[in-house]
mmCIF file of C-alpha atoms and ligand atoms in Angstrom:
data_model
loop_
_atom_site.group_PDB
_atom_site.id
_atom_site.type_symbol
_atom_site.label_atom_id
_atom_site.label_comp_id
_atom_site.label_asym_id
_atom_site.label_seq_id
_atom_site.Cartn_x
_atom_site.Cartn_y
_atom_site.Cartn_z
ATOM 1 C CA MET A 1 33.792 -8.683 7.363
ATOM 2 C CA THR A 2 31.312 -10.927 5.515
ATOM 3 C CA ASN A 3 29.531 -9.847 2.336
ATOM 4 C CA ARG A 4 26.260 -10.132 4.264
ATOM 5 C CA ASP A 5 27.386 -7.717 6.968
ATOM 6 C CA ARG A 6 28.965 -5.377 4.437
ATOM 7 C CA PHE A 7 25.657 -5.225 2.555
ATOM 8 C CA LEU A 8 23.504 -4.712 5.668
ATOM 9 C CA ASP A 9 25.786 -1.944 6.924
ATOM 10 C CA ALA A 10 25.606 -0.231 3.519
ATOM 11 C CA LEU A 11 21.807 -0.128 3.915
ATOM 12 C CA HIS A 12 22.478 2.141 6.876
ATOM 13 C CA GLY A 13 25.067 4.176 4.984
ATOM 14 C CA LEU A 14 28.016 2.535 6.773
ATOM 15 C CA HIS A 15 31.049 1.624 4.680
ATOM 16 C CA HIS A 16 34.109 -0.174 5.997
ATOM 17 C CA ASP A 17 36.632 -0.249 3.201
ATOM 18 C CA GLU A 18 37.242 0.937 -0.325
ATOM 19 C CA ARG A 19 35.325 -1.941 -1.870
ATOM 20 C CA PRO A 20 31.930 -0.810 -3.199
ATOM 21 C CA VAL A 21 28.816 -2.820 -2.298
ATOM 22 C CA PHE A 22 26.739 -4.252 -5.139
ATOM 23 C CA GLY A 23 23.215 -5.555 -5.497
ATOM 24 C CA THR A 24 19.553 -4.918 -6.105
ATOM 25 C CA GLY A 25 16.262 -5.795 -4.438
ATOM 26 C CA THR A 26 14.431 -6.343 -7.734
ATOM 27 C CA SER A 27 14.642 -9.126 -10.334
ATOM 28 C CA ILE A 28 18.037 -9.935 -11.882
ATOM 29 C CA VAL A 29 16.637 -12.654 -14.146
ATOM 30 C CA CYS A 30 17.210 -12.510 -17.894
ATOM 31 C CA GLN A 31 16.972 -15.252 -20.516
ATOM 32 C CA GLU A 32 20.747 -15.799 -20.661
ATOM 33 C CA LEU A 33 20.855 -16.212 -16.889
ATOM 34 C CA MET A 34 17.994 -18.755 -17.030
ATOM 35 C CA GLU A 35 19.996 -20.760 -19.590
ATOM 36 C CA ARG A 36 23.178 -20.553 -17.527
ATOM 37 C CA VAL A 37 21.442 -21.715 -14.335
ATOM 38 C CA GLY A 38 19.123 -24.265 -15.997
ATOM 39 C CA ALA A 39 16.087 -22.816 -14.222
ATOM 40 C CA ARG A 40 13.488 -20.831 -16.142
ATOM 41 C CA PHE A 41 10.280 -18.857 -15.795
ATOM 42 C CA PRO A 42 7.497 -19.662 -15.049
ATOM 43 C CA GLU A 43 8.912 -22.359 -12.695
ATOM 44 C CA GLY A 44 11.218 -19.705 -11.215
ATOM 45 C CA HIS A 45 8.061 -18.191 -9.665
ATOM 46 C CA THR A 46 6.285 -21.384 -8.641
ATOM 47 C CA ASP A 47 9.002 -23.879 -7.598
ATOM 48 C CA ALA A 48 11.142 -23.044 -4.551
ATOM 49 C CA GLU A 49 14.241 -24.908 -5.807
ATOM 50 C CA LYS A 50 14.150 -23.176 -9.208
ATOM 51 C CA MET A 51 13.451 -19.818 -7.573
ATOM 52 C CA ALA A 52 16.387 -20.253 -5.174
ATOM 53 C CA ALA A 53 18.696 -21.376 -8.008
ATOM 54 C CA LEU A 54 17.929 -18.243 -10.056
ATOM 55 C CA ALA A 55 18.298 -15.925 -7.054
ATOM 56 C CA MET A 56 21.579 -17.574 -5.995
ATOM 57 C CA ALA A 57 23.060 -16.641 -9.393
ATOM 58 C CA GLY A 58 22.880 -13.003 -8.290
ATOM 59 C CA HIS A 59 25.837 -13.812 -6.063
ATOM 60 C CA THR A 60 27.570 -16.695 -7.845
ATOM 61 C CA GLU A 61 27.292 -15.387 -11.444
ATOM 62 C CA LEU A 62 26.944 -11.626 -11.008
ATOM 63 C CA GLY A 63 29.008 -11.150 -7.848
ATOM 64 C CA PHE A 64 26.352 -9.150 -5.955
ATOM 65 C CA ASP A 65 26.432 -8.966 -2.157
ATOM 66 C CA VAL A 66 22.710 -9.769 -1.937
ATOM 67 C CA VAL A 67 20.263 -12.239 -3.462
ATOM 68 C CA MET A 68 16.494 -11.733 -3.860
ATOM 69 C CA PRO A 69 14.123 -14.501 -5.011
ATOM 70 C CA LEU A 70 10.740 -12.801 -5.574
ATOM 71 C CA PHE A 71 10.993 -11.836 -9.235
ATOM 72 C CA SER A 72 7.409 -10.747 -9.911
ATOM 73 C CA VAL A 73 4.796 -8.402 -8.487
ATOM 74 C CA CYS A 74 2.157 -11.104 -8.023
ATOM 75 C CA HIS A 75 2.820 -13.247 -4.931
ATOM 76 C CA GLU A 76 0.591 -11.493 -2.376
ATOM 77 C CA VAL A 77 -2.270 -10.815 -4.770
ATOM 78 C CA ALA A 78 -2.217 -14.411 -6.076
ATOM 79 C CA SER A 79 -2.523 -15.636 -2.482
ATOM 80 C CA ILE A 80 -5.387 -13.214 -1.845
ATOM 81 C CA GLY A 81 -7.247 -14.637 -4.847
ATOM 82 C CA CYS A 82 -6.263 -12.799 -8.052
ATOM 83 C CA ARG A 83 -5.835 -15.027 -11.070
ATOM 84 C CA VAL A 84 -2.179 -14.846 -12.115
ATOM 85 C CA ASP A 85 -0.594 -15.859 -15.400
ATOM 86 C CA TRP A 86 2.967 -16.741 -14.311
ATOM 87 C CA GLY A 87 4.386 -15.966 -17.762
ATOM 88 C CA SER A 88 7.261 -17.659 -19.589
ATOM 89 C CA PRO A 89 10.995 -17.110 -20.211
ATOM 90 C CA GLU A 90 9.916 -14.309 -22.578
ATOM 91 C CA ARG A 91 7.231 -12.728 -20.409
ATOM 92 C CA MET A 92 6.936 -11.578 -16.785
ATOM 93 C CA PRO A 93 3.829 -12.660 -14.811
ATOM 94 C CA GLU A 94 0.631 -10.628 -14.933
ATOM 95 C CA SER A 95 -2.355 -10.550 -12.620
ATOM 96 C CA GLY A 96 -5.854 -11.058 -14.025
ATOM 97 C CA PRO A 97 -8.982 -8.902 -13.658
ATOM 98 C CA PRO A 98 -9.635 -7.019 -10.400
ATOM 99 C CA ILE A 99 -11.480 -8.952 -7.683
ATOM 100 C CA PHE A 100 -12.635 -6.131 -5.363
ATOM 101 C CA ARG A 101 -14.657 -2.917 -5.853
ATOM 102 C CA THR A 102 -14.703 -1.264 -2.429
ATOM 103 C CA SER A 103 -12.897 -1.704 0.873
ATOM 104 C CA ALA A 104 -15.872 -3.724 2.138
ATOM 105 C CA ASP A 105 -15.078 -6.459 -0.421
ATOM 106 C CA ILE A 106 -11.599 -7.078 0.964
ATOM 107 C CA CYS A 107 -11.273 -10.531 2.422
ATOM 108 C CA ILE A 108 -7.813 -11.781 3.399
ATOM 109 C CA PRO A 109 -7.648 -15.599 3.523
ATOM 110 C CA SER A 110 -6.598 -16.960 6.928
ATOM 111 C CA ASP A 111 -4.208 -19.386 5.187
ATOM 112 C CA LEU A 112 -2.573 -16.581 3.132
ATOM 113 C CA LEU A 113 0.999 -17.614 3.968
ATOM 114 C CA THR A 114 0.565 -21.326 3.293
ATOM 115 C CA ARG A 115 -1.011 -20.801 -0.123
ATOM 116 C CA PRO A 116 1.570 -21.666 -2.853
ATOM 117 C CA ALA A 117 2.199 -18.094 -4.062
ATOM 118 C CA CYS A 118 3.457 -17.114 -0.569
ATOM 119 C CA ALA A 119 4.729 -20.533 0.579
ATOM 120 C CA VAL A 120 7.090 -20.952 -2.429
ATOM 121 C CA PRO A 121 9.122 -17.746 -1.854
ATOM 122 C CA LEU A 122 9.196 -18.431 1.905
ATOM 123 C CA ALA A 123 10.734 -21.858 1.183
ATOM 124 C CA ALA A 124 13.167 -20.319 -1.342
ATOM 125 C CA ILE A 125 14.333 -17.774 1.247
ATOM 126 C CA GLY A 126 15.025 -20.660 3.651
ATOM 127 C CA LEU A 127 17.061 -22.517 0.996
ATOM 128 C CA LEU A 128 19.091 -19.402 0.148
ATOM 129 C CA LYS A 129 19.884 -18.720 3.805
ATOM 130 C CA GLN A 130 20.977 -22.320 4.301
ATOM 131 C CA ARG A 131 23.145 -22.392 1.153
ATOM 132 C CA LEU A 132 24.702 -18.934 1.318
ATOM 133 C CA GLY A 133 25.325 -18.431 5.021
ATOM 134 C CA ALA A 134 27.013 -15.035 5.242
ATOM 135 C CA ASP A 135 28.403 -15.101 1.661
ATOM 136 C CA ALA A 136 25.575 -12.770 0.626
ATOM 137 C CA ALA A 137 22.641 -11.115 2.349
ATOM 138 C CA VAL A 138 19.202 -12.569 1.629
ATOM 139 C CA CYS A 139 16.663 -9.912 0.711
ATOM 140 C CA GLY A 140 12.931 -10.670 0.671
ATOM 141 C CA LYS A 141 10.260 -8.591 -1.009
ATOM 142 C CA VAL A 142 6.828 -7.342 -0.057
ATOM 143 C CA PHE A 143 4.365 -5.050 -1.773
ATOM 144 C CA GLY A 144 2.859 -2.111 -0.015
ATOM 145 C CA PRO A 145 -0.912 -1.541 0.123
ATOM 146 C CA TRP A 146 -0.826 0.962 -2.769
ATOM 147 C CA THR A 147 0.612 -1.552 -5.275
ATOM 148 C CA GLN A 148 -1.632 -4.343 -3.974
ATOM 149 C CA GLY A 149 -4.552 -1.983 -4.595
ATOM 150 C CA TYR A 150 -3.588 -1.651 -8.294
ATOM 151 C CA HIS A 151 -3.887 -5.418 -8.766
ATOM 152 C CA LEU A 152 -6.882 -6.124 -6.524
ATOM 153 C CA PHE A 153 -9.007 -3.143 -7.652
ATOM 154 C CA GLY A 154 -7.502 -2.414 -11.100
ATOM 155 C CA VAL A 155 -5.136 0.558 -11.546
ATOM 156 C CA GLU A 156 -7.751 2.869 -13.029
ATOM 157 C CA ASN A 157 -10.487 2.081 -10.474
ATOM 158 C CA PHE A 158 -8.040 2.355 -7.588
ATOM 159 C CA LEU A 159 -6.726 5.755 -8.723
ATOM 160 C CA MET A 160 -10.224 7.087 -9.504
ATOM 161 C CA GLY A 161 -11.152 6.091 -5.961
ATOM 162 C CA THR A 162 -8.425 8.335 -4.507
ATOM 163 C CA LEU A 163 -10.343 11.297 -6.040
ATOM 164 C CA ASP A 164 -13.969 10.099 -5.768
ATOM 165 C CA ASP A 165 -13.861 8.486 -2.339
ATOM 166 C CA PRO A 166 -10.551 9.161 -0.565
ATOM 167 C CA ASP A 167 -11.955 7.832 2.712
ATOM 168 C CA ASP A 168 -12.508 4.458 1.105
ATOM 169 C CA THR A 169 -8.965 4.556 -0.328
ATOM 170 C CA ARG A 170 -7.737 5.039 3.251
ATOM 171 C CA ARG A 171 -9.825 2.059 4.410
ATOM 172 C CA ILE A 172 -8.383 -0.047 1.555
ATOM 173 C CA VAL A 173 -4.849 0.904 2.551
ATOM 174 C CA GLU A 174 -5.591 0.083 6.224
ATOM 175 C CA ARG A 175 -7.032 -3.303 5.344
ATOM 176 C CA LEU A 176 -4.154 -4.276 3.021
ATOM 177 C CA LEU A 177 -1.384 -3.058 5.320
ATOM 178 C CA PRO A 178 -1.552 -6.222 7.501
ATOM 179 C CA VAL A 179 -0.855 -8.348 4.388
ATOM 180 C CA THR A 180 2.441 -6.500 3.886
ATOM 181 C CA ILE A 181 3.371 -6.839 7.573
ATOM 182 C CA GLN A 182 2.352 -10.502 7.836
ATOM 183 C CA PHE A 183 4.285 -11.564 4.718
ATOM 184 C CA ALA A 184 7.291 -9.454 5.796
ATOM 185 C CA LYS A 185 7.465 -11.083 9.230
ATOM 186 C CA ALA A 186 7.161 -14.560 7.681
ATOM 187 C CA GLN A 187 10.043 -13.787 5.294
ATOM 188 C CA ILE A 188 12.215 -12.589 8.188
ATOM 189 C CA GLU A 189 11.393 -15.782 10.079
ATOM 190 C CA ALA A 190 12.311 -17.821 6.972
ATOM 191 C CA GLY A 191 15.744 -16.159 6.863
ATOM 192 C CA ALA A 192 15.476 -12.781 5.113
ATOM 193 C CA ASP A 193 18.046 -10.250 6.397
ATOM 194 C CA CYS A 194 16.276 -7.266 4.839
ATOM 195 C CA LEU A 195 13.283 -6.592 2.594
ATOM 196 C CA LEU A 196 12.507 -4.643 -0.507
ATOM 197 C CA LEU A 197 9.240 -2.774 0.004
ATOM 198 C CA ALA A 198 7.810 -2.051 -3.438
ATOM 199 C CA ASP A 199 5.000 0.468 -3.502
ATOM 200 C CA HIS A 200 4.547 1.908 -6.956
ATOM 201 C CA ALA A 201 3.687 5.471 -6.044
ATOM 202 C CA THR A 202 5.257 6.707 -9.284
ATOM 203 C CA ARG A 203 4.790 10.385 -10.163
ATOM 204 C CA ASP A 204 2.467 9.713 -13.123
ATOM 205 C CA LEU A 205 0.143 7.638 -10.884
ATOM 206 C CA CYS A 206 0.497 9.402 -7.526
ATOM 207 C CA SER A 207 1.014 13.159 -7.087
ATOM 208 C CA PRO A 208 3.334 14.458 -4.366
ATOM 209 C CA ALA A 209 0.222 15.615 -2.470
ATOM 210 C CA ALA A 210 -1.262 12.109 -2.743
ATOM 211 C CA TYR A 211 2.024 10.601 -1.539
ATOM 212 C CA GLN A 212 1.965 12.886 1.469
ATOM 213 C CA SER A 213 -1.727 12.348 2.155
ATOM 214 C CA PHE A 214 -2.032 8.571 1.638
ATOM 215 C CA LEU A 215 1.411 7.030 1.891
ATOM 216 C CA GLN A 216 4.092 8.897 3.825
ATOM 217 C CA GLU A 217 2.571 7.905 7.161
ATOM 218 C CA VAL A 218 1.903 4.345 5.950
ATOM 219 C CA HIS A 219 5.552 3.934 4.945
ATOM 220 C CA THR A 220 6.612 5.345 8.316
ATOM 221 C CA ARG A 221 4.396 2.785 10.064
ATOM 222 C CA LEU A 222 5.841 -0.053 7.959
ATOM 223 C CA ALA A 223 9.379 1.034 8.883
ATOM 224 C CA GLU A 224 8.350 0.828 12.552
ATOM 225 C CA ALA A 225 6.370 -2.423 12.356
ATOM 226 C CA ILE A 226 8.792 -4.577 10.343
ATOM 227 C CA PRO A 227 11.881 -5.578 12.333
ATOM 228 C CA CYS A 228 14.556 -5.495 9.607
ATOM 229 C CA PRO A 229 16.034 -2.876 7.261
ATOM 230 C CA LEU A 230 13.568 -1.902 4.513
ATOM 231 C CA ILE A 231 14.492 -0.738 1.016
ATOM 232 C CA LEU A 232 11.669 1.248 -0.588
ATOM 233 C CA HIS A 233 11.395 0.838 -4.362
ATOM 234 C CA ILE A 234 9.432 3.298 -6.499
ATOM 235 C CA CYS A 235 9.897 3.436 -10.298
ATOM 236 C CA GLY A 236 10.133 6.633 -12.317
ATOM 237 C CA ASP A 237 11.091 10.162 -11.326
ATOM 238 C CA THR A 238 10.795 10.508 -7.541
ATOM 239 C CA SER A 239 12.644 13.827 -7.138
ATOM 240 C CA ASP A 240 9.469 15.527 -5.812
ATOM 241 C CA ARG A 241 9.023 12.990 -2.964
ATOM 242 C CA MET A 242 12.583 11.999 -2.070
ATOM 243 C CA GLY A 243 12.576 14.434 0.870
ATOM 244 C CA MET A 244 9.324 12.905 2.203
ATOM 245 C CA ILE A 245 10.733 9.386 1.810
ATOM 246 C CA ALA A 246 13.829 10.441 3.754
ATOM 247 C CA GLU A 247 11.551 11.354 6.700
ATOM 248 C CA THR A 248 9.849 7.936 6.927
ATOM 249 C CA GLY A 249 12.597 6.122 8.823
ATOM 250 C CA LEU A 250 13.032 3.602 5.975
ATOM 251 C CA ALA A 251 16.688 2.544 5.729
ATOM 252 C CA CYS A 252 17.235 2.743 1.989
ATOM 253 C CA PHE A 253 15.641 3.933 -1.241
ATOM 254 C CA HIS A 254 15.998 2.052 -4.538
ATOM 255 C CA TRP A 255 15.752 4.859 -7.111
ATOM 256 C CA ASP A 256 15.213 5.068 -10.851
ATOM 257 C CA THR A 257 17.713 6.996 -13.007
ATOM 258 C CA LYS A 258 14.757 9.035 -14.414
ATOM 259 C CA THR A 259 15.028 10.913 -11.086
ATOM 260 C CA GLY A 260 18.366 12.432 -12.077
ATOM 261 C CA SER A 261 22.109 11.832 -11.900
ATOM 262 C CA ALA A 262 23.595 9.848 -9.008
ATOM 263 C CA LYS A 263 25.078 13.069 -7.667
ATOM 264 C CA ASP A 264 21.745 14.945 -7.785
ATOM 265 C CA VAL A 265 19.880 12.054 -6.165
ATOM 266 C CA ARG A 266 22.470 11.863 -3.398
ATOM 267 C CA GLY A 267 21.808 15.558 -2.769
ATOM 268 C CA LEU A 268 18.003 15.088 -2.733
ATOM 269 C CA ALA A 269 18.159 12.134 -0.321
ATOM 270 C CA GLY A 270 20.219 13.996 2.257
ATOM 271 C CA GLU A 271 22.528 12.382 4.772
ATOM 272 C CA ARG A 272 20.349 9.783 6.452
ATOM 273 C CA LEU A 273 18.622 7.829 3.652
ATOM 274 C CA SER A 274 20.899 5.287 2.017
ATOM 275 C CA LEU A 275 20.565 4.716 -1.742
ATOM 276 C CA MET A 276 20.524 1.649 -3.998
ATOM 277 C CA GLY A 277 20.724 1.626 -7.809
ATOM 278 C CA GLY A 278 22.506 3.865 -10.305
ATOM 279 C CA ILE A 279 22.489 1.658 -13.416
ATOM 280 C CA SER A 280 19.803 2.423 -16.000
ATOM 281 C CA ASN A 281 17.745 -0.457 -17.400
ATOM 282 C CA GLY A 282 17.875 1.114 -20.855
ATOM 283 C CA LYS A 283 21.666 1.011 -20.798
ATOM 284 C CA LEU A 284 21.733 -2.531 -19.372
ATOM 285 C CA LEU A 285 19.670 -3.531 -22.377
ATOM 286 C CA GLN A 286 21.494 -1.560 -25.075
ATOM 287 C CA ALA A 287 24.885 -0.259 -23.991
ATOM 288 C CA ASP A 288 28.139 -2.222 -23.750
ATOM 289 C CA PRO A 289 29.929 -3.589 -20.664
ATOM 290 C CA GLU A 290 32.448 -0.683 -20.628
ATOM 291 C CA THR A 291 29.615 1.865 -20.382
ATOM 292 C CA ILE A 292 27.943 -0.086 -17.566
ATOM 293 C CA ARG A 293 31.237 -0.321 -15.705
ATOM 294 C CA ALA A 294 31.780 3.438 -16.091
ATOM 295 C CA ASP A 295 28.253 4.163 -14.751
ATOM 296 C CA ALA A 296 28.901 1.889 -11.755
ATOM 297 C CA ASN A 297 32.058 3.875 -11.012
ATOM 298 C CA THR A 298 30.176 7.162 -11.349
ATOM 299 C CA ALA A 299 27.448 5.954 -8.944
ATOM 300 C CA CYS A 300 30.090 4.838 -6.474
ATOM 301 C CA ALA A 301 31.932 8.170 -6.628
ATOM 302 C CA ALA A 302 28.610 10.014 -6.074
ATOM 303 C CA GLY A 303 28.027 8.125 -2.827
ATOM 304 C CA ILE A 304 25.411 5.560 -3.888
ATOM 305 C CA ASP A 305 25.546 2.993 -1.086
ATOM 306 C CA VAL A 306 24.582 -0.148 -3.032
ATOM 307 C CA ILE A 307 25.307 -0.133 -6.768
ATOM 308 C CA GLY A 308 23.078 -2.123 -9.113
ATOM 309 C CA PRO A 309 20.217 -2.087 -11.641
ATOM 310 C CA GLU A 310 17.487 0.499 -10.983
ATOM 311 C CA CYS A 311 14.497 -1.895 -11.316
ATOM 312 C CA ALA A 312 13.602 -5.430 -12.447
ATOM 313 C CA ILE A 313 15.815 -5.920 -15.485
ATOM 314 C CA PRO A 314 14.296 -6.632 -18.915
ATOM 315 C CA LEU A 315 14.296 -10.353 -19.740
ATOM 316 C CA THR A 316 16.397 -9.766 -22.873
ATOM 317 C CA THR A 317 19.226 -7.984 -20.984
ATOM 318 C CA PRO A 318 22.645 -9.278 -22.139
ATOM 319 C CA LEU A 319 24.332 -11.195 -19.299
ATOM 320 C CA ALA A 320 27.670 -9.541 -20.150
ATOM 321 C CA ASN A 321 26.184 -6.145 -19.218
ATOM 322 C CA LEU A 322 24.806 -7.447 -15.912
ATOM 323 C CA LYS A 323 28.181 -8.926 -15.023
ATOM 324 C CA ALA A 324 29.876 -5.638 -15.848
ATOM 325 C CA VAL A 325 28.137 -3.927 -12.896
ATOM 326 C CA VAL A 326 30.735 -5.441 -10.524
ATOM 327 C CA GLY A 327 33.410 -5.550 -13.229
ATOM 328 C CA ARG A 328 33.147 -9.252 -14.125
ATOM 329 C CA ARG A 329 33.854 -10.298 -17.684
ATOM 330 C CA SER A 330 31.543 -12.685 -19.487
ATOM 331 C CA ARG A 331 33.116 -16.051 -20.215
HETATM 332 ZN ZN1 LIG B 401 10.657 -0.332 -10.605
#
């Protein structure tokens, strides 16, 4: 059994042996890892070779069964036309001011996928596939229409719109959905085995009623339209919507430890939805390798299918803590 197959089966809740499966669909890059690999931000977002080198370290340095090269939240929106500051080794990228006000303003460029912000990760996925073979799965990443809306319309304007003009919010979601599907299909063609679908419908920004009204059906449609296993990522406490997520047909959910203990989350997700995560970012930043190792064991015993960090790790995370997820010691 290859690591790639072991990982992909775990996304469907299938496990073949005693060995746990490790990985994450969000960024694993910290400053120590950049130094170790000799590739840094911002080039890690804008240069396919540097991006692939950093992602590859998820397998070669950390021992994960999956690699994922899209470290920021900005690729789609940069290609659509948002100004993006790609950051530095100390700072993650940020998108600039909103560019749209209503659904009627939305204009998706016909060359979306060949613009650098999409073309670079597509090339990096190809390089990773070529270099890794079946040694690790290659995971791509796309953003759902809700998260794209935050960047393109501004978080506050977008969320106000859900109350003031919900019909227009629905039109926005409909018009941005093809961006997610188009970029997803291109990543699969480039070599991605599975995709992280990040749609930041966090409790403080999206009530359970809003999730049900605007997003549950959209996530169900994405699961149907994209021909590979999808891992939904939502930050924060998602206990009130885990049951709805389990009904979407998405393969896996990447959960935040604010939701509860691994055991509780396993109970909330039910039998069918597989789960990724279990290691808190706060602990990765501040605890010691023994604590991280113990939390990985706890997550495994609770039935978490893929064990790893809960979200994009902070850039100052100690590499020794990241390595401790799979039980590697820092040299
Ligand atoms: Zn997150």
